XYZ file of C-alpha atoms in Angstrom:
675
model
C -9.710 26.844 -3.909
C -11.440 26.297 -0.575
C -11.387 27.824 2.893
C -8.488 29.604 4.500
C -5.977 27.721 2.375
C -7.511 29.149 -0.778
C -7.763 32.609 0.771
C -4.039 32.872 1.455
C -3.162 31.653 -2.041
C -5.620 34.144 -3.522
C -3.960 36.971 -1.609
C -0.554 36.015 -2.979
C -1.905 35.595 -6.506
C -3.512 39.038 -6.283
C -0.284 40.624 -5.036
C 1.735 39.092 -7.883
C -0.893 40.030 -10.455
C -0.750 43.680 -9.404
C 3.032 43.815 -9.098
C 5.118 45.093 -12.001
C 8.558 45.254 -10.382
C 10.774 43.431 -7.940
C 9.077 42.351 -4.720
C 9.948 39.603 -2.263
C 7.167 37.464 -0.824
C 7.425 34.773 1.835
C 5.155 31.723 1.621
C 5.201 29.443 4.667
C 4.122 26.144 3.148
C 2.536 23.458 5.281
C 3.910 20.704 3.051
C 5.474 20.052 -0.358
C 1.971 19.307 -1.618
C 0.866 22.763 -0.470
C 3.813 24.253 -2.373
C 2.852 22.286 -5.481
C -0.726 23.520 -5.193
C 0.484 27.110 -4.818
C 2.565 26.873 -7.974
C -0.361 25.291 -9.843
C -2.581 28.154 -8.711
C -0.055 30.767 -9.822
C 0.335 29.042 -13.188
C -3.409 28.987 -13.786
C -4.446 32.337 -12.342
C -1.741 34.842 -13.284
C -2.473 34.681 -17.050
C -6.149 35.304 -16.296
C -5.225 38.375 -14.283
C -3.238 40.146 -16.948
C 0.209 38.564 -16.616
C 0.091 36.089 -19.477
C 3.589 37.086 -20.539
C 5.252 36.307 -17.225
C 7.150 33.059 -16.698
C 7.413 31.094 -13.488
C 10.836 29.694 -12.661
C 10.853 27.204 -9.813
C 14.255 26.854 -8.172
C 13.848 23.520 -6.415
C 17.080 21.623 -5.680
C 15.624 18.282 -4.621
C 14.141 16.877 -7.809
C 17.496 16.438 -9.529
C 18.856 14.231 -6.753
C 18.941 10.433 -6.675
C 20.099 9.982 -3.060
C 18.503 11.051 0.193
C 21.580 12.747 1.608
C 21.864 16.289 2.976
C 22.132 19.017 0.376
C 25.598 20.396 -0.222
C 26.466 24.075 -0.405
C 27.492 23.545 -4.016
C 24.133 22.070 -4.986
C 22.253 24.950 -3.432
C 24.519 27.534 -4.994
C 24.273 25.894 -8.417
C 20.553 25.195 -8.404
C 19.145 28.082 -6.367
C 21.439 31.016 -5.676
C 23.175 31.430 -9.059
C 19.979 31.047 -11.150
C 18.287 33.546 -8.843
C 21.021 36.187 -8.796
C 22.245 35.729 -12.362
C 19.411 34.416 -14.538
C 19.737 34.247 -18.331
C 18.406 37.269 -20.200
C 15.167 35.563 -21.208
C 14.283 34.926 -17.540
C 15.217 38.287 -16.043
C 11.612 39.428 -15.753
C 10.325 36.071 -14.565
C 8.805 35.312 -11.193
C 11.362 33.159 -9.393
C 10.066 30.668 -6.847
C 12.746 29.635 -4.351
C 11.314 26.323 -3.181
C 12.671 24.907 0.073
C 9.399 23.145 0.945
C 11.067 19.714 0.746
C 13.864 20.663 3.125
C 14.823 18.005 5.641
C 16.220 18.619 9.099
C 19.713 17.715 7.882
C 19.457 20.477 5.250
C 19.055 23.274 7.800
C 22.687 24.334 7.870
C 23.190 24.312 4.060
C 20.052 26.421 3.617
C 21.249 28.791 6.354
C 24.556 29.263 4.530
C 22.905 29.909 1.173
C 20.539 32.411 2.798
C 23.574 34.123 4.315
C 25.268 34.322 0.892
C 22.072 35.731 -0.562
C 22.114 38.357 2.190
C 25.634 39.370 1.169
C 24.566 39.672 -2.491
C 21.180 41.262 -1.792
C 21.901 44.330 -3.920
C 22.168 42.210 -7.074
C 18.386 41.870 -7.154
C 16.945 45.091 -8.507
C 14.664 46.651 -11.104
C 15.779 44.246 -13.843
C 14.510 41.262 -11.846
C 10.972 40.094 -11.452
C 9.298 39.078 -8.222
C 10.687 36.425 -5.894
C 8.558 34.067 -3.826
C 10.421 32.147 -1.111
C 8.534 28.942 -0.219
C 9.658 27.578 3.136
C 8.512 24.953 5.607
C 7.494 26.549 8.878
C 10.620 25.321 10.650
C 12.940 26.982 8.116
C 11.361 30.444 8.270
C 13.224 31.542 11.437
C 16.442 30.209 9.893
C 15.875 32.469 6.882
C 15.155 35.447 9.151
C 18.330 34.906 11.191
C 20.681 34.100 8.308
C 19.453 36.786 5.909
C 18.127 39.661 8.034
C 18.480 42.271 5.289
C 16.680 40.146 2.700
C 14.055 39.307 5.312
C 13.471 42.987 6.021
C 12.503 43.821 2.425
C 9.736 41.219 2.109
C 6.487 42.703 0.868
C 4.196 40.129 2.415
C 3.921 36.828 4.264
C 1.419 34.104 3.473
C 0.582 30.850 5.243
C -0.091 28.261 2.559
C -2.036 25.236 3.738
C -3.066 22.272 1.651
C -6.251 22.401 -0.392
C -7.660 18.959 -1.155
C -9.438 20.331 -4.222
C -6.393 21.828 -5.918
C -4.741 20.151 -8.929
C -1.351 18.495 -8.627
C -0.116 19.152 -12.155
C 1.932 22.274 -12.732
C 1.415 23.608 -16.254
C 3.542 26.449 -17.489
C 6.345 26.121 -14.959
C 10.011 26.241 -15.902
C 12.330 24.347 -13.556
C 15.909 25.546 -13.399
C 18.314 22.927 -12.034
C 21.793 22.712 -13.485
C 23.004 19.144 -13.624
C 20.754 16.097 -13.361
C 17.168 17.005 -14.166
C 14.184 16.145 -12.041
C 12.697 14.182 -14.928
C 15.760 11.914 -14.964
C 15.697 11.508 -11.200
C 12.215 9.986 -11.065
C 12.874 7.077 -13.434
C 14.695 4.759 -11.016
C 12.013 5.438 -8.412
C 9.260 4.450 -10.804
C 11.257 1.393 -11.812
C 11.822 0.346 -8.210
C 8.054 0.305 -7.693
C 7.355 -1.491 -11.002
C 5.485 1.454 -12.432
C 5.912 2.089 -16.113
C 7.378 5.566 -16.523
C 5.148 7.753 -18.720
C 6.457 10.503 -20.960
C 7.820 12.911 -18.363
C 7.255 16.108 -20.287
C 6.306 18.192 -17.263
C 8.437 16.486 -14.631
C 7.284 14.362 -11.761
C 3.981 16.217 -11.396
C 2.984 15.191 -14.918
C 3.942 11.603 -14.123
C 1.753 11.487 -11.059
C -1.001 13.387 -12.857
C -1.088 10.858 -15.685
C -1.204 7.986 -13.224
C -4.121 9.584 -11.414
C -5.919 10.397 -14.630
C -5.618 6.799 -15.786
C -7.224 5.451 -12.612
C -10.995 5.273 -12.206
C -12.511 7.937 -9.996
C -13.430 5.314 -7.402
C -9.813 4.170 -7.212
C -8.699 7.732 -6.602
C -11.222 7.969 -3.803
C -9.891 4.757 -2.259
C -6.390 6.210 -2.268
C -7.660 9.373 -0.591
C -9.476 7.296 2.023
C -6.292 5.300 2.699
C -4.303 8.513 3.126
C -6.974 9.903 5.453
C -6.837 6.749 7.566
C -3.046 7.004 7.658
C -3.226 10.559 9.022
C -5.947 9.688 11.534
C -3.966 7.054 13.465
C -0.570 8.031 14.817
C 2.354 5.724 13.941
C 3.153 4.903 17.564
C -0.489 3.963 18.190
C 0.084 1.187 15.654
C 3.758 0.302 15.903
C 4.876 1.808 19.221
C 2.858 0.020 21.866
C 6.070 -1.202 23.460
C 6.595 2.388 24.662
C 3.075 2.461 26.124
C 3.403 -0.775 28.111
C 7.019 -0.288 29.136
C 6.245 1.123 32.635
C 4.246 -2.020 33.389
C 6.784 -4.565 32.115
C 10.033 -2.793 32.927
C 10.870 -5.304 35.643
C 10.611 -8.150 33.118
C 13.089 -6.461 30.823
C 15.357 -5.879 33.799
C 15.413 -9.618 34.427
C 16.899 -10.230 30.996
C 19.111 -7.162 30.983
C 20.755 -8.090 34.274
C 20.484 -11.861 33.768
C 19.128 -12.000 37.314
C 17.671 -15.485 36.996
C 20.206 -17.783 35.415
C 20.116 -20.868 37.623
C 16.753 -21.150 39.412
C 17.564 -24.727 40.390
C 20.497 -23.425 42.432
C 18.531 -20.608 44.053
C 15.617 -22.834 45.105
C 15.043 -26.571 45.434
C 12.273 -28.166 43.363
C 8.937 -26.624 44.307
C 6.686 -23.614 43.708
C 9.390 -20.992 44.246
C 11.610 -22.534 41.603
C 8.590 -22.756 39.269
C 7.954 -19.072 39.950
C 11.529 -18.160 39.036
C 11.337 -20.215 35.851
C 7.976 -18.605 35.039
C 9.396 -15.081 35.399
C 12.275 -15.988 33.113
C 9.917 -17.511 30.520
C 7.640 -14.460 30.637
C 10.593 -12.114 30.180
C 11.729 -14.299 27.264
C 8.181 -14.103 25.770
C 7.460 -17.823 26.136
C 3.937 -17.014 27.225
C 2.485 -20.509 27.160
C 5.212 -21.996 29.334
C 5.019 -19.049 31.711
C 1.240 -19.516 32.020
C 1.620 -23.126 33.081
C 4.401 -22.423 35.564
C 2.631 -19.457 37.159
C -0.589 -21.469 37.470
C 1.257 -24.364 39.111
C 3.077 -22.066 41.506
C -0.183 -20.368 42.570
C -1.767 -23.728 43.379
C 1.213 -24.927 45.424
C 2.235 -21.811 47.359
C 1.097 -21.911 50.983
C -0.602 -19.153 52.906
C 2.644 -17.829 54.319
C 3.954 -16.900 50.877
C 1.607 -13.972 50.170
C 4.242 -11.855 48.418
C 5.195 -14.740 46.106
C 1.534 -15.513 45.401
C 0.890 -11.877 44.503
C 3.867 -11.958 42.151
C 2.639 -15.201 40.567
C -0.869 -13.793 40.018
C 0.581 -10.602 38.518
C 2.824 -12.568 36.161
C 0.008 -14.899 35.119
C -2.245 -11.928 34.338
C 0.407 -10.436 32.043
C 1.091 -13.782 30.342
C -2.620 -14.353 29.644
C -3.218 -10.820 28.340
C -0.241 -11.098 26.014
C -1.886 -14.184 24.480
C -5.090 -12.243 23.686
C -6.744 -13.725 26.761
C -7.132 -10.468 28.661
C -10.606 -11.310 30.001
C -9.173 -14.465 31.614
C -6.412 -12.365 33.152
C -8.748 -10.065 35.116
C -9.420 -12.383 38.111
C -5.703 -12.962 38.651
C -4.895 -9.254 38.337
C -7.702 -8.425 40.800
C -6.500 -11.081 43.241
C -2.941 -9.751 43.127
C -4.141 -6.225 43.859
C -6.515 -7.328 46.632
C -4.065 -9.616 48.411
C -1.190 -7.214 47.972
C -3.133 -4.271 49.362
C -4.239 -6.097 52.469
C -1.470 -8.485 53.394
C 1.958 -7.428 52.237
C 2.968 -5.115 55.088
C 5.705 -3.271 53.232
C 6.501 -5.737 50.450
C 6.634 -2.800 48.024
C 7.985 -4.691 44.994
C 5.052 -7.089 44.995
C 2.630 -4.169 45.259
C 4.330 -2.493 42.304
C 3.873 -5.706 40.342
C 0.186 -5.939 41.198
C -0.479 -2.342 40.141
C 1.472 -2.783 36.930
C -0.287 -6.017 36.015
C -3.704 -4.456 36.587
C -2.889 -1.368 34.529
C -1.537 -3.561 31.728
C -4.563 -5.892 31.663
C -7.075 -3.038 31.667
C -5.196 -1.268 28.860
C -5.314 -4.489 26.840
C -9.079 -4.631 27.400
C -9.535 -1.011 26.337
C -10.368 0.216 29.850
C -8.048 3.160 29.402
C -9.401 5.341 32.191
C -9.081 2.500 34.702
C -5.532 1.847 33.482
C -4.757 5.520 34.043
C -6.165 5.437 37.575
C -4.002 2.451 38.432
C -1.008 4.090 36.832
C -1.517 7.207 38.928
C -1.612 5.075 42.066
C 1.612 3.477 40.922
C 3.057 6.939 40.314
C 2.282 7.934 43.890
C 4.059 4.815 45.126
C 7.043 5.591 42.906
C 7.275 9.139 44.252
C 7.654 7.685 47.742
C 10.390 5.291 46.664
C 14.138 5.730 46.282
C 15.785 8.195 43.940
C 17.128 5.298 41.869
C 13.661 3.909 41.181
C 12.242 7.357 40.441
C 15.024 8.289 38.040
C 14.456 5.087 36.075
C 10.657 4.983 35.983
C 9.635 8.643 35.675
C 10.934 9.148 32.091
C 9.427 5.821 31.032
C 6.072 6.769 32.533
C 6.201 10.234 30.929
C 6.418 8.838 27.392
C 3.692 6.288 28.045
C 1.435 8.887 29.612
C 1.576 11.164 26.570
C 0.700 8.349 24.193
C -2.143 7.138 26.396
C -3.632 10.621 26.542
C -3.702 10.623 22.741
C -5.303 7.173 22.712
C -8.151 8.546 24.814
C -8.680 11.469 22.433
C -7.074 13.986 24.775
C -4.623 15.129 22.140
C -4.715 18.802 23.075
C -4.001 17.864 26.699
C -1.082 15.723 25.575
C 0.361 18.573 23.509
C -0.172 20.970 26.394
C 1.693 18.731 28.813
C 4.768 18.239 26.656
C 6.755 21.095 28.204
C 5.942 20.026 31.759
C 6.619 16.364 31.070
C 10.029 17.121 29.681
C 11.081 18.655 32.980
C 9.385 17.353 36.128
C 7.942 14.120 34.810
C 4.269 13.158 34.746
C 3.764 12.984 38.515
C 3.203 16.262 40.301
C 2.273 14.774 43.661
C 5.739 15.156 45.165
C 7.246 18.551 46.022
C 10.566 17.167 44.826
C 10.726 16.785 41.072
C 13.454 15.067 39.139
C 14.462 16.431 35.745
C 13.677 14.037 32.923
C 15.440 15.857 30.104
C 14.898 15.522 26.389
C 15.849 12.001 25.400
C 15.688 10.478 21.984
C 12.523 8.450 22.640
C 10.686 11.461 24.039
C 11.543 13.337 20.865
C 9.962 10.528 18.843
C 6.844 10.624 21.041
C 6.499 14.372 20.535
C 6.935 13.873 16.793
C 4.071 11.380 16.931
C 1.815 13.979 18.543
C 2.860 16.522 15.912
C 1.838 14.055 13.203
C -1.564 13.530 14.765
C -2.229 17.257 15.139
C -1.309 17.850 11.501
C 2.018 19.623 11.992
C 3.839 17.419 9.492
C 6.909 19.646 9.228
C 7.477 19.487 12.982
C 6.856 15.741 12.957
C 9.394 15.132 10.213
C 12.028 17.401 11.707
C 11.573 15.778 15.111
C 12.168 12.324 13.649
C 15.184 13.482 11.676
C 16.632 15.273 14.667
C 16.235 12.148 16.800
C 18.083 10.092 14.211
C 20.700 12.747 13.461
C 21.646 13.366 17.076
C 23.074 9.877 17.276
C 21.883 9.312 20.809
C 22.176 5.673 21.869
C 18.879 3.856 21.421
C 17.987 1.807 24.521
C 18.337 -1.903 23.912
C 14.710 -2.539 24.821
C 13.683 -0.198 21.979
C 16.602 -0.796 19.620
C 14.328 -1.258 16.596
C 12.807 2.198 17.136
C 15.490 3.734 14.919
C 14.290 1.578 12.008
C 10.702 2.457 12.796
C 11.668 6.138 12.704
C 13.013 5.666 9.180
C 9.668 4.183 8.106
C 7.851 6.990 9.936
C 9.851 9.586 7.988
C 8.675 8.003 4.734
C 5.100 7.944 6.012
C 5.226 11.640 6.895
C 6.678 12.446 3.478
C 3.773 10.573 1.835
C 1.376 12.623 3.950
C 3.227 15.797 2.888
C 2.959 14.864 -0.785
C 6.699 14.301 -1.156
C 6.495 10.871 -2.784
C 9.930 11.119 -4.374
C 11.711 11.380 -1.060
C 9.477 8.751 0.508
C 10.585 6.309 -2.197
C 14.240 7.121 -1.574
C 13.833 6.695 2.181
C 12.117 3.342 1.824
C 14.668 2.082 -0.672
C 17.510 3.146 1.640
C 15.760 1.536 4.584
C 15.625 -1.809 2.789
C 19.265 -1.539 1.780
C 20.634 -1.018 5.301
C 18.865 -2.424 8.319
C 20.108 -1.650 11.806
C 20.115 -4.686 14.077
C 18.017 -4.825 17.215
C 18.611 -6.602 20.499
C 16.603 -9.769 19.869
C 16.973 -10.868 23.467
C 15.318 -7.770 24.921
C 12.909 -7.016 22.069
C 12.343 -10.133 19.966
C 9.269 -8.431 18.504
C 11.154 -5.277 17.453
C 12.342 -6.472 14.069
C 8.844 -7.589 13.104
C 7.406 -4.222 14.155
C 9.920 -2.423 11.978
C 9.320 -4.731 9.008
C 5.557 -4.354 9.289
C 5.809 -0.559 9.487
C 8.145 -0.358 6.494
C 5.880 -2.625 4.438
C 2.834 -0.501 5.280
C 4.644 2.674 4.190
C 5.779 0.983 0.959
C 2.248 -0.215 0.269
C 0.771 3.241 0.802
C 3.385 4.725 -1.514
C 2.504 2.145 -4.174
C -1.173 3.080 -3.830
C -0.407 6.776 -4.216
C 1.790 6.083 -7.243
C -0.967 4.108 -8.936
C 0.180 0.518 -8.472
C -2.442 -1.400 -6.467
C -0.854 -4.775 -7.298
C 2.407 -3.811 -5.625
C 0.436 -2.288 -2.747
C -1.360 -5.590 -2.191
C 1.973 -7.425 -2.048
C 3.347 -4.972 0.513
C 0.235 -5.255 2.672
C 0.512 -9.039 2.539
C 4.105 -8.737 3.740
C 2.999 -6.387 6.538
C 0.299 -8.856 7.570
C 2.898 -11.600 7.941
C 5.202 -9.403 10.028
C 2.357 -8.368 12.331
C 1.474 -12.025 12.889
C 5.076 -12.815 13.843
C 5.187 -9.777 16.101
C 2.064 -11.151 17.827
C 3.979 -14.254 18.881
C 6.439 -12.131 20.876
C 4.925 -8.756 21.704
C 3.374 -7.666 24.983
C 1.363 -4.732 23.605
C -1.783 -6.564 22.556
C -3.899 -3.451 21.883
C -1.516 -1.665 19.528
C -0.721 -4.915 17.722
C -4.436 -5.590 17.114
C -4.797 -2.010 15.874
C -1.901 -2.566 13.455
C -3.456 -5.825 12.278
C -6.795 -4.138 11.578
C -5.086 -1.163 9.921
C -3.197 -3.447 7.524
C -6.349 -5.422 6.732
C -8.250 -2.224 5.939
C -5.513 -1.099 3.561
C -5.500 -4.533 1.952
C -9.273 -4.364 1.477
C -8.857 -1.076 -0.387
C -6.911 -2.823 -3.162
C -8.915 -6.083 -3.164
C -10.557 -6.508 -6.578
C -12.395 -9.751 -5.751
C -15.876 -8.414 -4.971
C -17.195 -11.513 -3.178
C -14.073 -11.956 -1.081
C -13.903 -8.230 -0.353
C -17.496 -8.181 0.936
C -16.916 -11.128 3.266
C -13.665 -9.546 4.411
C -15.399 -6.214 5.061
C -17.978 -7.905 7.289
C -15.198 -9.596 9.237
C -13.282 -6.327 9.590
C -16.336 -4.551 10.982
C -16.754 -7.317 13.568
C -13.054 -7.133 14.493
C -13.268 -3.367 14.843
C -16.250 -3.589 17.188
C -14.479 -6.209 19.308
C -11.331 -4.097 19.528
C -13.318 -1.013 20.455
C -14.574 -2.969 23.462
C -17.208 -2.353 26.079
C -16.045 1.148 27.050
C -15.201 2.506 23.567
C -12.584 4.808 25.123
C -9.862 4.027 22.604
C -10.081 6.750 19.952
C -7.460 5.107 17.758
C -9.593 1.972 17.612
C -12.648 4.176 17.062
C -11.025 5.637 13.957
C -10.380 2.122 12.664
C -13.965 1.122 13.432
C -15.279 4.096 11.439
C -13.079 3.089 8.506
C -14.181 -0.556 8.771
C -17.895 0.300 8.703
C -17.394 2.729 5.810
C -15.614 -0.045 3.914
C -18.481 -2.428 4.686
C -21.067 0.143 3.563
C -19.234 0.622 0.247
C -18.987 -3.095 -0.403
C -22.628 -3.682 0.501
C -23.735 -0.826 -1.744
C -21.696 -2.254 -4.637
C -23.354 -5.633 -4.097
C -26.808 -4.042 -3.952
C -27.357 -5.251 -0.390
C -30.074 -3.641 1.679
C -28.030 -3.205 4.845
C -25.520 -0.770 3.292
C -27.396 2.145 4.831
C -27.191 0.593 8.295
C -23.411 0.162 8.012
C -23.027 3.771 6.874
C -25.126 4.987 9.788
C -22.997 2.981 12.198
C -19.861 4.602 10.763
C -21.380 8.052 11.206
C -22.420 7.310 14.794
C -18.967 5.996 15.695
C -17.341 9.106 14.195
C -19.359 11.613 16.251
C -17.030 11.718 19.322
C -14.014 12.421 17.077
C -14.918 16.002 16.221
C -13.295 19.090 17.700
C -10.436 17.307 19.467
C -7.549 19.029 17.699
C -6.899 16.320 15.119
C -7.640 17.586 11.586
C -7.867 14.068 10.150
C -10.505 13.128 12.733
C -12.598 16.136 11.763
C -12.235 15.167 8.120
C -13.171 11.565 8.879
C -16.257 12.769 10.736
C -17.343 14.774 7.688
C -16.610 11.856 5.365
C -18.630 9.452 7.505
C -21.595 11.835 7.427
C -21.628 11.791 3.622
C -23.210 8.950 1.638
C -20.612 6.377 0.534
């Protein structure tokens, strides 16, 4: 037991050890893994403290289920309420653990109703019953208080149970009471679906996972832990949600396709540079970057000096087309020219000025010049505030989401969390006395969930994702695949919470039913979703002890990222995703020579992505992981430069500390230790 997490568990253990009659205790569990660790601690410590005769009965309704559907009132009554209120004679003095730690957002109402029924039957619990510990996720605690006020009022103590990385996962001495399908039976199809041979499941799923871990070498267990740490250190949208970041800068391109504004350029203009410019805009919107590059270049050469607005538009479009092809450095002169010519010569041609500002912000973000991109974006925001209500109402919500994510990219996570409330109402731009209400839309909810994930509030992250999906709000066509990405994100959060069973169910369901996306507006969306789902499946395979399956999933993710690269505009997040997948693949690579060469390449890629300003904290995290991987591989090969790679990892990690991201603090400590 370590730190504050161990202290709270020790307090609860001490209270139960001293108790000899009915008491009710509330344990607010940070995750299912924290609940598992609490039960393991109770199982191990209570006999040592004079309660060897007591039995632990864990009333957990999720393990006996094979589908990831909301709990029914009948299931909760059968598996929780009845065993609690009317236990068999041999369990009347037992400590009953009401475990709701795996509750999903969709289970809120069923749990509220069962708490209400418990409140009505509160007098049934009395001297003949042992103690009761109610283990809840943070989000369900106020539901319990509201639905069962009388039960709530008799609690003898509250404890905040965080995860302890040093605690065991196996749960000896625990009796599970679940009438109907047992948890042991429920895990078999999950193991089968991931090609893992099911061991003898004497102690339930915990014993299964424990035996898998015990069978793996210690180094393999460390690699899994490192992969999970990397997963928690980079937010999902930083990898698979760059389309939300760049949307304010490419919104006009999407509008071209959405409104089909350019259908017959040959009719609008005769052959010449203006027709080439119209064709180029259409090709860029359609993600035919190479064709757009040629057409924009030709139009720039042929436009005369009287066509300043068109030339500015052509330079802006060319800059975007080049950056999208990983040629961001080549794009800078054209972006600069558009901004310079537009600022000095347009005399009120506001649309062209918007385009120049957007192109510059986009190019600098692609290069990793995040502060410069923010400065340009703020200038654009000022221009937007002075524009019509129609333009403001469309762009302010889009800019708000992007702004939050870009704050997190720069390591300003606390600032991003602090601005959530303000951004939901007036929008990100406070320069105008007149503020338009943005409201809580489905994409903003996903963005907030992403910040919750990064700051370690996994319950809030999961519930935010589930609420976004459950509300049934229409997903904008330009982000139609985001619903599928949310499904993968739910599985990822469940893996981080230690709820591997539900993660497996979510991923299996996701593969069974795939929501279509609008391929015209987001041709990259399907590949993003596939890559994200494959990464989550690979991480789950690693955790469940099957590196071969993990390698296959990471190979699939690599392919999807490559296809996404042919269509996507968000170069920086796509390169992050590519490096992330390669790092996970390296963790399960057993070919020592290939792995060492790959590790060197990954370190070089990470340095290149970090760029000349090193502002991108998400890329910094990946660079730390890449240099740690290189140091490990060099040390295994007996190479003399292993120490240098480890020192580079430690130096890169230094700016990550104390920024409100627990995984960054943990990565900083890990990088400071010898590999």
